[in-house]
CSV table of C-alpha atoms in Angstrom, one decimal:
chain,number,residue,atom,x,y,z
A,631,UNK,CA,2.2,-27.6,-4.0
A,632,UNK,CA,5.6,-29.2,-3.6
A,633,UNK,CA,8.5,-27.5,-1.8
A,634,UNK,CA,10.6,-28.3,-4.9
A,635,UNK,CA,8.4,-26.1,-7.1
A,636,UNK,CA,8.4,-23.4,-4.4
A,637,UNK,CA,12.2,-23.6,-4.1
A,638,UNK,CA,12.7,-22.9,-7.8
A,639,UNK,CA,10.7,-19.7,-7.6
A,640,UNK,CA,12.5,-18.7,-4.4
A,641,UNK,CA,15.8,-19.2,-6.2
A,642,UNK,CA,14.7,-16.8,-8.9
A,643,UNK,CA,13.5,-14.3,-6.4
A,644,UNK,CA,16.7,-14.6,-4.5
A,645,UNK,CA,18.6,-13.8,-7.7
A,646,UNK,CA,16.6,-10.6,-8.1
A,647,UNK,CA,17.1,-9.8,-4.4
A,648,UNK,CA,20.8,-10.1,-4.7
A,649,UNK,CA,20.8,-6.9,-6.8
A,650,UNK,CA,18.5,-5.1,-4.3
A,651,UNK,CA,19.5,-2.0,-2.6
A,652,UNK,CA,17.4,-2.9,0.4
A,653,UNK,CA,18.6,-1.3,3.6
A,654,UNK,CA,19.7,-3.6,6.4
A,655,UNK,CA,18.3,-3.8,9.9
A,656,UNK,CA,18.4,-0.4,11.7
A,657,UNK,CA,18.2,1.5,8.4
A,658,UNK,CA,15.8,4.5,7.8
A,659,UNK,CA,12.1,3.9,8.0
A,660,UNK,CA,10.2,2.7,5.0
A,661,UNK,CA,9.3,6.2,3.8
A,662,UNK,CA,12.9,7.2,3.2
A,663,UNK,CA,15.1,6.3,0.3
A,664,UNK,CA,17.8,3.7,0.5
A,665,UNK,CA,21.5,4.0,-0.4
A,666,UNK,CA,22.5,4.6,-4.0
A,667,UNK,CA,19.1,6.1,-5.0
A,668,UNK,CA,20.8,9.1,-6.6
A,669,UNK,CA,22.0,6.9,-9.4
A,670,UNK,CA,18.4,6.8,-10.8
A,671,UNK,CA,16.6,9.3,-13.0
A,672,UNK,CA,14.4,11.8,-11.3
A,673,UNK,CA,10.9,10.6,-10.5
A,674,UNK,CA,8.2,12.0,-12.8
A,675,UNK,CA,4.6,11.7,-11.7
A,676,UNK,CA,2.8,9.5,-14.1
A,677,UNK,CA,-0.7,9.6,-15.6
A,678,UNK,CA,-3.7,9.0,-13.3
A,679,UNK,CA,-4.8,5.5,-12.6
A,680,UNK,CA,-8.5,4.5,-12.4
A,681,UNK,CA,-9.9,4.1,-8.9
A,682,UNK,CA,-12.8,2.1,-7.6
A,683,UNK,CA,-16.0,4.2,-6.9
A,684,UNK,CA,-16.0,2.9,-3.3
A,685,UNK,CA,-12.9,5.0,-2.5
A,686,UNK,CA,-13.0,7.7,-5.2
A,687,UNK,CA,-12.7,11.2,-3.9
A,688,UNK,CA,-15.7,13.3,-5.2
A,689,UNK,CA,-14.5,16.0,-7.6
A,690,UNK,CA,-16.7,18.9,-8.9
A,691,UNK,CA,-17.0,19.4,-12.6
A,692,UNK,CA,-15.9,22.9,-13.9
A,693,UNK,CA,-19.6,23.9,-14.0
A,694,UNK,CA,-20.3,22.7,-10.5
A,695,UNK,CA,-17.2,24.5,-9.2
A,696,UNK,CA,-18.3,27.7,-10.8
A,697,UNK,CA,-21.8,27.3,-9.4
A,698,UNK,CA,-20.7,26.7,-5.9
A,699,UNK,CA,-18.3,29.6,-5.9
A,700,UNK,CA,-20.8,32.0,-7.4
A,701,UNK,CA,-23.2,31.1,-4.6
A,702,UNK,CA,-20.5,31.5,-2.0
A,703,UNK,CA,-19.7,35.0,-3.2
A,704,UNK,CA,-23.4,35.9,-3.2
A,705,UNK,CA,-23.7,34.7,0.4
A,706,UNK,CA,-20.7,36.6,1.5
A,707,UNK,CA,-21.8,39.8,-0.2
A,708,UNK,CA,-25.3,39.6,1.3
A,709,UNK,CA,-24.1,38.7,4.8
A,710,UNK,CA,-25.1,41.2,7.4
A,711,UNK,CA,-23.6,39.5,10.5
A,712,UNK,CA,-20.6,40.8,12.5
A,713,UNK,CA,-18.5,38.1,10.7
A,714,UNK,CA,-18.8,39.8,7.3
A,715,UNK,CA,-15.4,41.4,7.6
A,716,UNK,CA,-13.8,38.1,8.3
A,717,UNK,CA,-15.7,36.4,5.5
A,718,UNK,CA,-14.4,39.0,3.1
A,719,UNK,CA,-10.9,38.7,4.5
A,720,UNK,CA,-10.8,35.0,4.0
A,721,UNK,CA,-13.0,34.9,0.9
A,722,UNK,CA,-10.3,33.2,-1.2
A,723,UNK,CA,-9.9,30.4,1.3
A,724,UNK,CA,-13.7,29.8,1.3
A,725,UNK,CA,-13.8,29.2,-2.4
A,726,UNK,CA,-14.0,25.6,-3.7
A,727,UNK,CA,-10.7,24.8,-5.4
A,728,UNK,CA,-9.9,22.8,-8.5
A,729,UNK,CA,-9.0,19.3,-7.5
A,730,UNK,CA,-5.2,18.6,-7.4
A,731,UNK,CA,-3.7,15.5,-9.0
A,732,UNK,CA,-3.5,12.7,-6.4
A,733,UNK,CA,-0.1,11.3,-6.9
A,734,UNK,CA,-0.9,8.2,-4.9
A,735,UNK,CA,-3.4,7.2,-7.6
A,736,UNK,CA,-1.0,7.4,-10.6
A,737,UNK,CA,1.2,5.1,-12.6
A,738,UNK,CA,4.5,6.5,-11.4
A,739,UNK,CA,7.9,4.8,-11.8
A,740,UNK,CA,9.4,5.4,-8.4
A,741,UNK,CA,13.1,5.0,-7.7
A,742,UNK,CA,12.2,1.7,-6.0
A,743,UNK,CA,10.8,0.3,-9.3
A,744,UNK,CA,13.9,1.4,-11.3
A,745,UNK,CA,16.7,-1.0,-12.1
A,746,UNK,CA,17.4,-4.5,-11.0
A,747,UNK,CA,14.5,-5.1,-8.6
A,748,UNK,CA,11.8,-4.3,-11.1
A,749,UNK,CA,13.7,-6.1,-13.9
A,750,UNK,CA,14.1,-9.2,-11.8
A,751,UNK,CA,10.4,-9.2,-10.9
A,752,UNK,CA,9.4,-9.0,-14.6
A,753,UNK,CA,11.6,-12.0,-15.4
A,754,UNK,CA,10.0,-14.0,-12.6
A,755,UNK,CA,6.5,-12.9,-13.9
A,756,UNK,CA,7.4,-14.1,-17.4
A,757,UNK,CA,8.2,-17.6,-16.1
A,758,UNK,CA,4.7,-17.8,-14.6
A,759,UNK,CA,3.4,-20.5,-12.3
A,760,UNK,CA,3.0,-18.2,-9.3
A,761,UNK,CA,0.2,-19.2,-7.0
A,762,UNK,CA,0.6,-16.6,-4.3
A,763,UNK,CA,1.8,-13.1,-4.9
A,764,UNK,CA,2.9,-10.8,-2.0
A,765,UNK,CA,2.9,-7.1,-2.8
A,766,UNK,CA,3.7,-4.0,-0.8
A,767,UNK,CA,6.7,-2.1,0.7
A,768,UNK,CA,9.5,-2.9,3.1
A,769,UNK,CA,7.1,-4.4,5.6
A,770,UNK,CA,6.3,-7.2,3.1
A,771,UNK,CA,9.7,-7.1,1.4
A,772,UNK,CA,11.5,-8.0,4.6
A,773,UNK,CA,9.6,-11.3,5.1
A,774,UNK,CA,12.7,-12.7,3.2
A,775,UNK,CA,15.4,-10.6,4.9
A,776,UNK,CA,17.5,-12.6,7.4
A,777,UNK,CA,17.3,-16.2,8.5
A,778,UNK,CA,14.8,-15.6,11.3
A,779,UNK,CA,12.3,-13.8,9.0
A,780,UNK,CA,12.8,-16.4,6.2
A,781,UNK,CA,12.0,-19.1,8.6
A,782,UNK,CA,8.6,-17.5,9.3
A,783,UNK,CA,8.1,-17.1,5.5
A,784,UNK,CA,8.7,-20.8,5.0
A,785,UNK,CA,6.5,-21.7,8.0
A,786,UNK,CA,3.5,-20.0,6.5
A,787,UNK,CA,4.1,-19.9,2.7
A,788,UNK,CA,6.5,-22.8,2.2
A,789,UNK,CA,3.9,-25.1,0.6
A,790,UNK,CA,2.9,-22.5,-2.0
A,791,UNK,CA,4.6,-21.4,-5.2
A,792,UNK,CA,5.1,-17.8,-4.2
A,793,UNK,CA,6.6,-14.5,-5.4
A,794,UNK,CA,7.3,-11.4,-3.3
A,795,UNK,CA,7.2,-8.3,-5.5
A,796,UNK,CA,7.3,-5.8,-2.5
A,797,UNK,CA,10.1,-3.3,-2.4
A,798,UNK,CA,11.3,-1.3,0.6
A,799,UNK,CA,10.3,2.3,0.5
A,800,UNK,CA,7.7,2.0,-2.2
A,801,UNK,CA,4.3,3.6,-2.5
A,802,UNK,CA,0.9,2.9,-4.0
A,803,UNK,CA,1.9,4.8,-7.2
A,804,UNK,CA,5.0,2.7,-7.6
A,805,UNK,CA,3.1,-0.6,-7.1
A,806,UNK,CA,0.6,0.6,-9.7
A,807,UNK,CA,3.4,1.3,-12.2
A,808,UNK,CA,5.2,-2.0,-11.6
A,809,UNK,CA,2.0,-4.0,-12.1
A,810,UNK,CA,1.2,-2.1,-15.3
A,811,UNK,CA,4.8,-2.6,-16.6
A,812,UNK,CA,5.5,-6.3,-16.6
A,813,UNK,CA,5.1,-7.3,-12.9
A,814,UNK,CA,1.4,-8.0,-13.5
A,815,UNK,CA,1.7,-9.9,-16.7
A,816,UNK,CA,2.7,-13.5,-17.6
A,817,UNK,CA,1.0,-15.3,-14.7
A,818,UNK,CA,-2.3,-15.7,-12.9
A,819,UNK,CA,-2.0,-16.1,-9.1
A,820,UNK,CA,-4.7,-17.8,-7.1
A,821,UNK,CA,-4.3,-15.3,-4.3
A,822,UNK,CA,-2.6,-12.0,-3.6
A,823,UNK,CA,-1.7,-10.6,-0.2
A,824,UNK,CA,-1.5,-6.8,-0.4
A,825,UNK,CA,-0.4,-4.3,2.2
A,826,UNK,CA,0.6,-0.9,1.0
A,827,UNK,CA,0.2,2.8,1.9
A,828,UNK,CA,2.4,3.5,4.9
A,829,UNK,CA,4.9,5.4,2.8
A,830,UNK,CA,2.2,7.6,1.5
A,831,UNK,CA,1.2,8.8,5.0
A,832,UNK,CA,3.9,11.4,5.6
A,833,UNK,CA,5.6,9.7,8.5
A,834,UNK,CA,5.1,9.1,12.2
A,835,UNK,CA,4.5,12.7,13.4
A,836,UNK,CA,4.2,14.4,10.0
A,837,UNK,CA,0.7,15.0,8.7
A,838,UNK,CA,2.3,15.4,5.2
A,839,UNK,CA,0.5,16.8,2.2
A,840,UNK,CA,-1.3,13.7,1.3
A,841,UNK,CA,-4.7,13.2,3.1
A,842,UNK,CA,-6.1,9.8,4.3
A,843,UNK,CA,-8.6,10.0,1.5
A,844,UNK,CA,-5.8,10.4,-1.1
A,845,UNK,CA,-3.8,7.4,0.3
A,846,UNK,CA,-7.0,5.3,0.3
A,847,UNK,CA,-7.7,6.3,-3.3
A,848,UNK,CA,-4.1,5.1,-4.1
A,849,UNK,CA,-4.7,1.8,-2.4
A,850,UNK,CA,-7.9,1.5,-4.4
A,851,UNK,CA,-6.0,2.1,-7.6
A,852,UNK,CA,-3.6,-0.7,-6.8
A,853,UNK,CA,-6.6,-3.1,-6.1
A,854,UNK,CA,-8.2,-2.1,-9.4
A,855,UNK,CA,-5.0,-2.6,-11.3
A,856,UNK,CA,-4.7,-6.1,-9.8
A,857,UNK,CA,-8.3,-6.8,-10.7
A,858,UNK,CA,-7.5,-5.9,-14.3
A,859,UNK,CA,-4.2,-7.9,-14.4
A,860,UNK,CA,-5.4,-10.9,-12.5
A,861,UNK,CA,-9.2,-11.1,-12.9
A,862,UNK,CA,-9.4,-14.6,-11.4
A,863,UNK,CA,-7.3,-13.9,-8.3
A,864,UNK,CA,-8.6,-13.5,-4.8
A,865,UNK,CA,-7.0,-10.4,-3.1
A,866,UNK,CA,-6.4,-10.4,0.6
A,867,UNK,CA,-6.3,-6.7,1.3
A,868,UNK,CA,-4.7,-6.0,4.6
A,869,UNK,CA,-5.3,-2.8,6.5
A,870,UNK,CA,-2.3,-0.6,6.8
A,871,UNK,CA,-0.4,-1.7,9.8
A,872,UNK,CA,-0.1,0.7,12.8
A,873,UNK,CA,3.2,2.6,13.1
A,874,UNK,CA,4.7,4.8,15.8
A,875,UNK,CA,3.3,4.9,19.3
A,876,UNK,CA,0.0,6.0,20.8
A,877,UNK,CA,-0.5,9.7,20.3
A,878,UNK,CA,1.4,9.9,17.0
A,879,UNK,CA,-0.6,11.7,14.4
A,880,UNK,CA,-0.1,8.9,11.9
A,881,UNK,CA,-2.2,6.5,14.0
A,882,UNK,CA,-5.3,8.6,13.3
A,883,UNK,CA,-4.5,8.9,9.6
A,884,UNK,CA,-4.0,5.2,9.3
A,885,UNK,CA,-7.3,4.5,11.1
A,886,UNK,CA,-9.1,6.8,8.6
A,887,UNK,CA,-7.3,5.1,5.6
A,888,UNK,CA,-8.4,1.7,6.8
A,889,UNK,CA,-12.0,2.8,7.4
A,890,UNK,CA,-12.1,3.9,3.8
A,891,UNK,CA,-10.4,0.9,2.1
A,892,UNK,CA,-12.6,-1.5,4.1
A,893,UNK,CA,-15.3,-0.5,1.6
A,894,UNK,CA,-13.4,-2.4,-1.2
A,895,UNK,CA,-14.3,-5.7,0.4
A,896,UNK,CA,-16.8,-7.4,-1.8
A,897,UNK,CA,-16.4,-11.0,-0.5
A,898,UNK,CA,-16.0,-12.2,-4.1
A,899,UNK,CA,-12.6,-10.9,-5.3
A,900,UNK,CA,-11.4,-8.6,-2.5
A,901,UNK,CA,-11.3,-9.6,1.1
A,902,UNK,CA,-10.4,-6.9,3.7
A,903,UNK,CA,-8.7,-7.9,6.9
A,904,UNK,CA,-7.4,-5.7,9.7
A,905,UNK,CA,-4.9,-7.5,11.9
A,906,UNK,CA,-3.1,-4.4,13.3
A,907,UNK,CA,-4.4,-4.9,16.8
A,908,UNK,CA,-2.7,-8.3,17.1
A,909,UNK,CA,0.7,-6.5,17.1
A,910,UNK,CA,-0.3,-4.2,20.0
A,911,UNK,CA,-0.7,-4.5,23.7
A,912,UNK,CA,-3.8,-3.2,25.6
A,913,UNK,CA,-2.2,0.3,25.7
A,914,UNK,CA,-1.5,0.5,22.0
A,915,UNK,CA,2.2,-0.2,22.1
A,916,UNK,CA,3.9,-2.9,19.9
A,917,UNK,CA,4.4,-6.2,21.7
A,918,UNK,CA,7.9,-6.8,22.9
A,919,UNK,CA,10.3,-8.1,20.2
A,920,UNK,CA,7.5,-8.1,17.6
A,921,UNK,CA,8.7,-5.0,15.8
A,922,UNK,CA,12.0,-3.1,15.4
A,923,UNK,CA,12.7,-0.1,17.6
A,924,UNK,CA,11.5,2.1,14.7
A,925,UNK,CA,7.9,1.0,15.5
A,926,UNK,CA,7.3,0.3,11.9
A,927,UNK,CA,9.0,-2.9,10.7
A,928,UNK,CA,8.2,-6.4,12.0
A,929,UNK,CA,10.8,-8.8,13.4
A,930,UNK,CA,10.5,-12.5,13.3
A,931,UNK,CA,8.0,-12.5,16.1
A,932,UNK,CA,5.9,-10.0,14.3
A,933,UNK,CA,6.0,-12.0,11.1
A,934,UNK,CA,4.9,-15.0,13.1
A,935,UNK,CA,1.9,-13.1,14.4
A,936,UNK,CA,1.1,-11.9,10.9
A,937,UNK,CA,1.4,-15.4,9.4
A,938,UNK,CA,-0.8,-17.0,12.0
A,939,UNK,CA,-3.4,-14.3,11.5
A,940,UNK,CA,-3.7,-14.8,7.8
A,941,UNK,CA,-2.9,-18.5,7.2
A,942,UNK,CA,-6.4,-19.8,7.4
A,943,UNK,CA,-7.9,-17.1,5.2
A,944,UNK,CA,-5.1,-17.5,2.6
A,945,UNK,CA,-5.7,-21.3,2.5
A,946,UNK,CA,-9.3,-20.6,1.8
A,947,UNK,CA,-8.5,-18.1,-1.0
A,948,UNK,CA,-5.9,-20.5,-2.5
A,949,UNK,CA,-8.5,-23.2,-3.2
C-alpha cells in the first residue's frame, strides 16, 4: 500500500483526534476518566453481548440453581460433624446465587464512546478502504500521541492503510458498543490488532468487583462482535499487557485473563499472541524507558518493542 493512501486516512484520523479529550503524558492511568467527562450523559449499562463458548462463564438454569441449593440445604441439615453450627451460620453464603450481569460483556456506550471521538471514527469507517484496524484503550490510542510515538507507528504500520479506533480509558463494553454502532460498518479490514481489558481489571492493587473470568468474557464478546462485523478479517488478539510491578495483585488477574482468552485462538480467524514478557526484565520490572512511570503506558521504546514483536505476524495476516 502506498504512503499516499495511508496519509489520507491518517489525516482523517487526525481530524477526529483533534477533538479528543485524551489526557497528555503524566495524566491518570487508563482506568480513570479524562477531563471534561462530566459533560456527557450518565453511562447506562447496555444489553448483554454474545460471547464465544470458549470463554463463556457457566451459569445455572433456574432449575439447576434450585436443585443445587435444595441438595446443599439437605446436606447441612443432615450434617452431624462439629462444623454443623458454622454451616448453619453461613448457610446463605453457601447457597448458589443467581448469576449477575457481566457488564464487561455488554453493549454499553461508555463516556469514551460519546461525542467527537466516536463520531469521527464512524465517519472514517464510512469512507472505507481500511486494511488494518487497531482497537483498544489508551495503550493503543497513544501510538499516535507525540512525535516519538508517531515515528514508531509509521515505522511499523506506515505501509498499510490504517485506522486506530482505540480510546484512552475505554473498556471491553465500550469497544463492543462502538463496533455495533457504526465503527464496525462500512469497511472490511484485512487484519485487526486488538488489545483491551486492562481498564476492566480494577487497577494495580485493587482486585475490583470484576473477576478475571468476567474480563475474559468481555474480551471474548469484542472478538465475537468483530467476527460478526468483519467476517473475512484476521484478528491478532494480544494478551493484556502487564501493569504495575511484581507483587501487585493485578499481575495475577491479568495472567488469569490471558490464560482464558488464549482459548479463542483458532489459527483461522483469531490468532492469540502474548508479548508481555518482552517489556519486562528478568525480575518482572518494565525495561528502562520502555514505559511511563505509571507502569502502564508504553513510551516510544515500548512501542518499538511492541511493533517489532508483531510486525511479521501482521504481515502474514495482511496477505
